[in-house]
CSV table of N, CA and C in Angstrom, one decimal:
chain,number,residue,atom,x,y,z
A,5,MET,N,-3.1,-8.9,28.3
A,5,MET,CA,-1.8,-9.6,28.1
A,5,MET,C,-0.9,-9.3,29.2
A,6,ARG,N,-0.2,-10.3,29.8
A,6,ARG,CA,0.7,-10.0,30.9
A,6,ARG,C,1.9,-9.2,30.4
A,7,HIS,N,2.5,-8.5,31.3
A,7,HIS,CA,3.6,-7.5,30.9
A,7,HIS,C,4.7,-8.3,30.2
A,8,GLY,N,5.2,-9.4,30.8
A,8,GLY,CA,6.3,-10.1,30.2
A,8,GLY,C,6.0,-10.7,28.8
A,9,VAL,N,4.8,-11.2,28.6
A,9,VAL,CA,4.3,-11.7,27.4
A,9,VAL,C,4.2,-10.6,26.3
A,10,GLN,N,3.7,-9.5,26.8
A,10,GLN,CA,3.6,-8.3,25.9
A,10,GLN,C,4.9,-7.9,25.4
A,11,ARG,N,5.9,-7.8,26.3
A,11,ARG,CA,7.3,-7.3,25.9
A,11,ARG,C,7.9,-8.3,24.9
A,12,ALA,N,7.7,-9.6,25.1
A,12,ALA,CA,8.3,-10.6,24.2
A,12,ALA,C,7.6,-10.5,22.8
A,13,TYR,N,6.3,-10.2,22.8
A,13,TYR,CA,5.5,-10.0,21.6
A,13,TYR,C,6.0,-8.8,20.8
A,14,GLN,N,6.3,-7.8,21.5
A,14,GLN,CA,6.8,-6.6,20.9
A,14,GLN,C,8.2,-6.7,20.3
A,15,ARG,N,9.0,-7.7,20.8
A,15,ARG,CA,10.3,-7.9,20.3
A,15,ARG,C,10.3,-8.9,19.1
A,16,ALA,N,9.2,-9.4,18.8
A,16,ALA,CA,9.2,-10.3,17.6
A,16,ALA,C,9.7,-9.6,16.4
A,17,PRO,N,10.4,-10.2,15.5
A,17,PRO,CA,11.0,-9.6,14.3
A,17,PRO,C,10.1,-8.7,13.6
A,18,SER,N,8.8,-9.1,13.5
A,18,SER,CA,7.8,-8.4,12.7
A,18,SER,C,7.3,-7.2,13.4
A,19,HIS,N,7.7,-7.0,14.7
A,19,HIS,CA,7.2,-5.8,15.5
A,19,HIS,C,8.3,-4.8,15.8
A,20,THR,N,9.4,-4.9,15.2
A,20,THR,CA,10.6,-4.0,15.5
A,20,THR,C,10.6,-2.8,14.6
A,21,MET,N,11.4,-1.8,15.1
A,21,MET,CA,11.6,-0.6,14.3
A,21,MET,C,12.5,-1.0,13.1
A,22,GLN,N,13.3,-2.0,13.2
A,22,GLN,CA,14.1,-2.5,12.1
A,22,GLN,C,13.2,-2.9,11.0
A,23,CYS,N,12.2,-3.7,11.3
A,23,CYS,CA,11.2,-4.1,10.3
A,23,CYS,C,10.5,-3.0,9.7
A,24,GLN,N,10.1,-2.0,10.5
A,24,GLN,CA,9.4,-0.8,10.0
A,24,GLN,C,10.2,-0.1,9.0
A,25,GLY,N,11.5,0.1,9.4
A,25,GLY,CA,12.4,0.8,8.5
A,25,GLY,C,12.7,0.1,7.2
A,26,ASP,N,12.9,-1.3,7.3
A,26,ASP,CA,13.1,-2.1,6.1
A,26,ASP,C,11.9,-2.0,5.2
A,27,LEU,N,10.7,-2.1,5.7
A,27,LEU,CA,9.5,-2.0,4.8
A,27,LEU,C,9.5,-0.6,4.1
A,28,LEU,N,9.8,0.4,4.8
A,28,LEU,CA,9.8,1.8,4.2
A,28,LEU,C,10.9,1.9,3.1
A,29,ALA,N,12.0,1.3,3.4
A,29,ALA,CA,13.1,1.3,2.4
A,29,ALA,C,12.7,0.5,1.1
A,30,ILE,N,12.0,-0.6,1.3
A,30,ILE,CA,11.5,-1.4,0.2
A,30,ILE,C,10.5,-0.7,-0.6
A,31,VAL,N,9.5,-0.1,0.1
A,31,VAL,CA,8.4,0.6,-0.7
A,31,VAL,C,9.0,1.8,-1.4
A,32,MET,N,9.9,2.5,-0.8
A,32,MET,CA,10.5,3.7,-1.4
A,32,MET,C,11.2,3.3,-2.7
A,33,GLN,N,12.0,2.2,-2.6
A,33,GLN,CA,12.8,1.7,-3.8
A,33,GLN,C,11.8,1.3,-4.8
A,34,TYR,N,10.7,0.6,-4.4
A,34,TYR,CA,9.7,0.2,-5.4
A,34,TYR,C,9.0,1.4,-6.1
A,35,HIS,N,8.7,2.4,-5.3
A,35,HIS,CA,8.1,3.6,-6.0
A,35,HIS,C,9.1,4.3,-6.9
A,36,MET,N,10.4,4.4,-6.5
A,36,MET,CA,11.4,5.0,-7.3
A,36,MET,C,11.5,4.3,-8.6
A,37,TYR,N,11.6,2.9,-8.5
A,37,TYR,CA,11.7,2.1,-9.7
A,37,TYR,C,10.5,2.3,-10.6
A,38,PHE,N,9.3,2.3,-10.0
A,38,PHE,CA,8.1,2.5,-10.8
A,38,PHE,C,8.0,3.9,-11.5
A,39,ASP,N,8.4,4.9,-10.8
A,39,ASP,CA,8.4,6.2,-11.3
A,39,ASP,C,9.4,6.4,-12.5
A,40,THR,N,10.5,5.6,-12.4
A,40,THR,CA,11.6,5.7,-13.5
A,40,THR,C,11.2,4.9,-14.7
A,41,TYR,N,10.7,3.7,-14.5
A,41,TYR,CA,10.4,2.8,-15.7
A,41,TYR,C,8.9,2.8,-16.1
A,42,GLY,N,8.0,3.3,-15.3
A,42,GLY,CA,6.6,3.3,-15.6
A,42,GLY,C,6.0,1.9,-15.5
A,43,ALA,N,6.7,1.0,-14.8
A,43,ALA,CA,6.3,-0.4,-14.6
A,43,ALA,C,6.9,-0.9,-13.3
A,44,PRO,N,6.2,-1.8,-12.7
A,44,PRO,CA,6.7,-2.4,-11.4
A,44,PRO,C,7.9,-3.3,-11.6
A,45,PRO,N,8.7,-3.5,-10.6
A,45,PRO,CA,9.8,-4.6,-10.6
A,45,PRO,C,9.1,-5.9,-10.6
A,46,VAL,N,9.8,-6.9,-11.2
A,46,VAL,CA,9.2,-8.3,-11.3
A,46,VAL,C,9.8,-9.2,-10.2
A,47,ASN,N,10.9,-8.8,-9.6
A,47,ASN,CA,11.5,-9.7,-8.6
A,47,ASN,C,12.5,-8.9,-7.8
A,48,ALA,N,13.1,-9.5,-6.8
A,48,ALA,CA,14.0,-8.9,-5.9
A,48,ALA,C,15.3,-8.4,-6.6
A,49,GLU,N,15.8,-9.2,-7.5
A,49,GLU,CA,17.0,-8.9,-8.2
A,49,GLU,C,16.9,-7.6,-9.0
A,50,GLU,N,15.7,-7.4,-9.6
A,50,GLU,CA,15.4,-6.3,-10.4
A,50,GLU,C,15.4,-5.0,-9.5
A,51,LEU,N,14.7,-5.1,-8.4
A,51,LEU,CA,14.6,-4.0,-7.5
A,51,LEU,C,15.9,-3.7,-6.9
A,52,ALA,N,16.7,-4.7,-6.5
A,52,ALA,CA,17.9,-4.4,-5.8
A,52,ALA,C,19.0,-3.8,-6.8
A,53,SER,N,18.9,-4.1,-8.0
A,53,SER,CA,19.9,-3.6,-9.0
A,53,SER,C,19.5,-2.2,-9.5
A,54,PHE,N,18.4,-1.7,-9.2
A,54,PHE,CA,17.9,-0.4,-9.6
A,54,PHE,C,18.7,0.7,-8.9
A,55,GLU,N,19.3,1.6,-9.7
A,55,GLU,CA,19.9,2.8,-9.2
A,55,GLU,C,19.2,4.0,-9.8
A,56,ASP,N,18.8,4.9,-8.9
A,56,ASP,CA,18.1,6.1,-9.5
A,56,ASP,C,19.1,7.2,-9.6
A,57,ALA,N,18.6,8.3,-10.2
A,57,ALA,CA,19.5,9.4,-10.4
A,57,ALA,C,20.0,10.1,-9.2
A,58,PHE,N,19.4,9.8,-8.0
A,58,PHE,CA,19.8,10.4,-6.8
A,58,PHE,C,20.6,9.5,-5.9
A,59,ASP,N,21.1,8.4,-6.5
A,59,ASP,CA,21.9,7.5,-5.7
A,59,ASP,C,23.2,8.0,-5.2
A,60,THR,N,23.6,9.1,-5.7
A,60,THR,CA,24.9,9.8,-5.3
A,60,THR,C,24.7,10.5,-3.9
A,61,LEU,N,23.4,10.8,-3.6
A,61,LEU,CA,23.1,11.4,-2.3
A,61,LEU,C,23.2,10.4,-1.2
A,62,PRO,N,23.8,10.7,-0.1
A,62,PRO,CA,24.0,9.7,1.0
A,62,PRO,C,22.7,9.1,1.5
A,63,SER,N,21.6,9.9,1.6
A,63,SER,CA,20.3,9.4,2.1
A,63,SER,C,19.8,8.4,1.1
A,64,HIS,N,20.0,8.5,-0.2
A,64,HIS,CA,19.5,7.6,-1.1
A,64,HIS,C,20.4,6.3,-1.1
A,65,GLN,N,21.6,6.5,-0.9
A,65,GLN,CA,22.5,5.3,-0.8
A,65,GLN,C,22.2,4.5,0.4
A,66,GLN,N,21.9,5.1,1.5
A,66,GLN,CA,21.5,4.4,2.7
A,66,GLN,C,20.2,3.7,2.5
A,67,ARG,N,19.2,4.3,1.9
A,67,ARG,CA,17.9,3.7,1.6
A,67,ARG,C,18.1,2.5,0.8
A,68,ARG,N,18.8,2.6,-0.3
A,68,ARG,CA,19.1,1.5,-1.2
A,68,ARG,C,19.8,0.4,-0.6
A,69,SER,N,20.8,0.7,0.2
A,69,SER,CA,21.6,-0.4,1.0
A,69,SER,C,20.6,-1.1,1.9
A,70,ARG,N,19.8,-0.4,2.6
A,70,ARG,CA,18.9,-1.0,3.6
A,70,ARG,C,17.9,-1.9,2.8
A,71,CYS,N,17.4,-1.4,1.7
A,71,CYS,CA,16.5,-2.2,0.9
A,71,CYS,C,17.1,-3.5,0.4
A,72,ILE,N,18.3,-3.4,-0.1
A,72,ILE,CA,19.0,-4.6,-0.6
A,72,ILE,C,19.2,-5.6,0.6
A,73,ALA,N,19.6,-5.1,1.7
A,73,ALA,CA,19.8,-6.0,2.9
A,73,ALA,C,18.5,-6.7,3.3
A,74,ALA,N,17.4,-5.9,3.3
A,74,ALA,CA,16.1,-6.4,3.6
A,74,ALA,C,15.7,-7.5,2.6
A,75,LEU,N,15.9,-7.2,1.3
A,75,LEU,CA,15.6,-8.2,0.3
A,75,LEU,C,16.4,-9.5,0.4
A,76,ASP,N,17.7,-9.3,0.7
A,76,ASP,CA,18.6,-10.4,0.8
A,76,ASP,C,18.3,-11.3,2.1
A,77,SER,N,17.7,-10.7,3.1
A,77,SER,CA,17.4,-11.4,4.3
A,77,SER,C,16.3,-12.5,4.1
A,78,GLY,N,15.5,-12.4,3.1
A,78,GLY,CA,14.4,-13.4,2.9
A,78,GLY,C,13.3,-13.2,3.9
A,79,ASP,N,13.3,-12.2,4.7
A,79,ASP,CA,12.3,-12.0,5.7
A,79,ASP,C,11.0,-11.3,5.2
A,80,TYR,N,11.0,-10.8,4.0
A,80,TYR,CA,9.9,-10.0,3.6
A,80,TYR,C,9.2,-10.7,2.4
A,81,VAL,N,7.9,-10.5,2.3
A,81,VAL,CA,7.0,-10.9,1.2
A,81,VAL,C,6.6,-9.7,0.5
A,82,ILE,N,6.8,-9.6,-0.8
A,82,ILE,CA,6.6,-8.4,-1.6
A,82,ILE,C,5.7,-8.8,-2.8
A,83,SER,N,4.8,-7.9,-3.1
A,83,SER,CA,3.9,-8.1,-4.3
A,83,SER,C,4.7,-7.6,-5.5
A,84,TRP,N,5.3,-8.5,-6.2
A,84,TRP,CA,6.0,-8.1,-7.4
A,84,TRP,C,5.0,-7.9,-8.5
A,85,SER,N,5.3,-7.0,-9.4
A,85,SER,CA,4.5,-6.7,-10.6
A,85,SER,C,3.2,-6.0,-10.2
A,86,TYR,N,3.0,-5.4,-9.0
A,86,TYR,CA,1.8,-4.6,-8.7
A,86,TYR,C,2.0,-3.3,-9.3
A,87,ASP,N,1.0,-2.9,-10.2
A,87,ASP,CA,1.0,-1.7,-10.9
A,87,ASP,C,0.4,-0.6,-10.0
A,88,LEU,N,1.2,0.3,-9.6
A,88,LEU,CA,0.8,1.4,-8.6
A,88,LEU,C,-0.3,2.3,-9.3
A,89,ARG,N,-0.3,2.4,-10.6
A,89,ARG,CA,-1.3,3.3,-11.3
A,89,ARG,C,-2.6,2.7,-11.3
A,90,GLU,N,-2.7,1.3,-11.4
A,90,GLU,CA,-4.1,0.7,-11.5
A,90,GLU,C,-5.0,1.0,-10.4
A,91,GLY,N,-4.5,1.1,-9.2
A,91,GLY,CA,-5.3,1.3,-8.0
A,91,GLY,C,-4.9,2.6,-7.4
A,92,LEU,N,-4.5,3.6,-8.1
A,92,LEU,CA,-3.9,4.9,-7.6
A,92,LEU,C,-4.8,5.5,-6.5
A,93,ASP,N,-6.1,5.5,-6.7
A,93,ASP,CA,-7.0,6.1,-5.7
A,93,ASP,C,-7.3,5.1,-4.6
A,94,ARG,N,-6.8,3.8,-4.7
A,94,ARG,CA,-7.1,2.8,-3.7
A,94,ARG,C,-5.8,2.2,-3.1
A,95,ASN,N,-4.6,2.8,-3.4
A,95,ASN,CA,-3.3,2.2,-3.0
A,95,ASN,C,-3.3,2.1,-1.4
A,96,ALA,N,-4.0,3.0,-0.7
A,96,ALA,CA,-4.0,3.0,0.7
A,96,ALA,C,-4.7,1.8,1.3
A,97,GLU,N,-5.4,1.0,0.4
A,97,GLU,CA,-6.1,-0.2,0.9
A,97,GLU,C,-5.3,-1.5,0.6
A,98,PHE,N,-4.3,-1.5,-0.1
A,98,PHE,CA,-3.6,-2.7,-0.5
A,98,PHE,C,-2.2,-2.8,0.2
A,99,ILE,N,-2.0,-4.0,0.8
A,99,ILE,CA,-0.7,-4.2,1.4
A,99,ILE,C,0.2,-4.6,0.3
A,100,LEU,N,1.4,-3.9,0.2
A,100,LEU,CA,2.3,-4.2,-0.8
A,100,LEU,C,3.4,-5.2,-0.3
A,101,ALA,N,3.8,-5.1,0.9
A,101,ALA,CA,4.9,-5.9,1.5
A,101,ALA,C,4.7,-6.1,3.0
A,102,TYR,N,5.2,-7.2,3.5
A,102,TYR,CA,5.1,-7.5,5.0
A,102,TYR,C,6.2,-8.4,5.4
A,103,HIS,N,6.5,-8.5,6.7
A,103,HIS,CA,7.4,-9.4,7.2
A,103,HIS,C,6.8,-10.8,7.2
A,104,ARG,N,7.6,-11.8,6.9
A,104,ARG,CA,7.0,-13.2,6.7
A,104,ARG,C,6.3,-13.7,7.9
A,105,ASP,N,6.5,-13.2,9.1
A,105,ASP,CA,5.8,-13.7,10.3
A,105,ASP,C,4.4,-13.0,10.5
A,106,VAL,N,4.1,-12.0,9.8
A,106,VAL,CA,2.9,-11.3,10.0
A,106,VAL,C,1.6,-12.1,9.9
A,107,PRO,N,1.5,-13.1,8.9
A,107,PRO,CA,0.2,-13.8,8.9
A,107,PRO,C,0.0,-14.6,10.2
A,108,ASP,N,1.0,-15.0,10.9
A,108,ASP,CA,0.8,-15.8,12.1
A,108,ASP,C,0.9,-15.0,13.4
A,109,ALA,N,1.7,-14.0,13.4
A,109,ALA,CA,2.0,-13.2,14.6
A,109,ALA,C,1.6,-11.8,14.6
A,110,GLY,N,1.2,-11.3,13.4
A,110,GLY,CA,0.9,-9.9,13.3
A,110,GLY,C,2.2,-9.1,13.1
A,111,GLY,N,2.2,-7.8,12.9
A,111,GLY,CA,3.4,-7.1,12.8
A,111,GLY,C,3.2,-5.9,11.8
A,112,TYR,N,4.4,-5.4,11.3
A,112,TYR,CA,4.3,-4.3,10.4
A,112,TYR,C,4.1,-4.8,9.0
A,113,VAL,N,3.3,-3.9,8.3
A,113,VAL,CA,3.0,-4.1,6.8
A,113,VAL,C,3.2,-2.7,6.2
A,114,VAL,N,3.4,-2.7,4.9
A,114,VAL,CA,3.4,-1.4,4.2
A,114,VAL,C,2.4,-1.5,3.1
A,115,TYR,N,1.7,-0.5,3.0
A,115,TYR,CA,0.6,-0.4,1.9
A,115,TYR,C,1.2,0.2,0.7
A,116,ALA,N,0.5,0.1,-0.4
A,116,ALA,CA,1.0,0.6,-1.7
A,116,ALA,C,1.2,2.1,-1.7
A,117,ASP,N,0.6,2.8,-0.8
A,117,ASP,CA,0.8,4.3,-0.8
A,117,ASP,C,2.0,4.6,0.1
A,118,ALA,N,2.7,3.6,0.6
A,118,ALA,CA,3.9,3.8,1.4
A,118,ALA,C,3.6,4.0,2.9
A,119,MET,N,2.4,3.8,3.4
A,119,MET,CA,2.1,3.9,4.8
A,119,MET,C,2.5,2.6,5.5
A,120,VAL,N,3.3,2.7,6.5
A,120,VAL,CA,3.7,1.5,7.3
A,120,VAL,C,2.7,1.4,8.5
A,121,LYS,N,2.2,0.3,8.8
A,121,LYS,CA,1.2,0.1,9.8
A,121,LYS,C,1.4,-1.2,10.6
A,122,LEU,N,1.2,-1.2,11.9
A,122,LEU,CA,1.2,-2.4,12.7
A,122,LEU,C,-0.2,-3.0,12.7
A,123,VAL,N,-0.3,-4.3,12.3
A,123,VAL,CA,-1.5,-5.0,12.3
A,123,VAL,C,-1.5,-6.3,13.1
A,124,THR,N,-2.6,-6.7,13.5
A,124,THR,CA,-2.7,-8.1,14.1
A,124,THR,C,-2.8,-9.1,13.0
A,125,ALA,N,-2.6,-10.4,13.4
A,125,ALA,CA,-2.7,-11.5,12.4
A,125,ALA,C,-4.1,-11.5,11.8
A,126,SER,N,-5.2,-11.2,12.6
A,126,SER,CA,-6.5,-11.3,12.1
A,126,SER,C,-6.8,-10.1,11.2
A,127,GLU,N,-6.2,-8.9,11.6
A,127,GLU,CA,-6.4,-7.7,10.7
A,127,GLU,C,-5.7,-8.0,9.3
A,128,PHE,N,-4.6,-8.6,9.4
A,128,PHE,CA,-3.8,-9.0,8.1
A,128,PHE,C,-4.7,-9.9,7.3
A,129,ALA,N,-5.2,-11.0,7.9
A,129,ALA,CA,-6.0,-12.0,7.2
A,129,ALA,C,-7.2,-11.3,6.4
A,130,SER,N,-7.8,-10.3,7.0
A,130,SER,CA,-8.9,-9.7,6.3
A,130,SER,C,-8.6,-8.5,5.5
A,131,ALA,N,-7.3,-8.1,5.5
A,131,ALA,CA,-6.9,-6.9,4.7
A,131,ALA,C,-6.7,-7.3,3.2
A,132,SER,N,-6.9,-6.3,2.3
A,132,SER,CA,-6.6,-6.5,0.9
A,132,SER,C,-5.2,-6.5,0.6
A,133,LYS,N,-4.7,-7.4,-0.2
A,133,LYS,CA,-3.3,-7.5,-0.6
A,133,LYS,C,-3.2,-7.1,-2.0
A,134,ALA,N,-2.1,-6.5,-2.4
A,134,ALA,CA,-1.8,-6.2,-3.7
A,134,ALA,C,-1.7,-7.5,-4.5
A,135,SER,N,-2.0,-7.5,-5.8
A,135,SER,CA,-2.0,-8.8,-6.6
A,135,SER,C,-0.6,-9.2,-6.8
A,136,SER,N,-0.4,-10.5,-7.1
A,136,SER,CA,0.9,-11.1,-7.4
A,136,SER,C,1.7,-11.3,-6.2
A,137,MET,N,1.1,-11.5,-5.0
A,137,MET,CA,1.9,-11.7,-3.8
A,137,MET,C,2.7,-13.0,-3.9
A,138,GLN,N,3.9,-12.9,-3.6
A,138,GLN,CA,4.8,-14.1,-3.6
A,138,GLN,C,6.0,-13.8,-2.7
A,139,ALA,N,6.4,-14.8,-2.0
A,139,ALA,CA,7.6,-14.7,-1.2
A,139,ALA,C,8.9,-14.7,-2.1
A,140,ASP,N,9.9,-14.0,-1.6
A,140,ASP,CA,11.1,-13.9,-2.4
A,140,ASP,C,12.3,-13.9,-1.4
């Protein structure tokens, strides 16, 4: 790949540190919600409105604010209603959320075990996705 093309590719929204951080905020909020209620959120509104017992801490407030902004952007596809317990031993295999450009351009994804990883479009196509994938 030529240097200029590679730099443009790396600046794509799905390849930025912002995207990586947004996905981490989303998955952490998803896990906190699941740990509190014993069930997954069913949509963006439910996840965004969730306040955990630690929301008074600045770090939790920042994570929650970032998650809400990411959800409001419409840039992310999230598997709503994915039960983290069902595949507990296999959560590292299932993509829980990703930037909407990933299927075409590659980019960051987050797995159900909260691992954020940069994948190509072809790797994404062959990867296992958590059930109930839907854009929101």
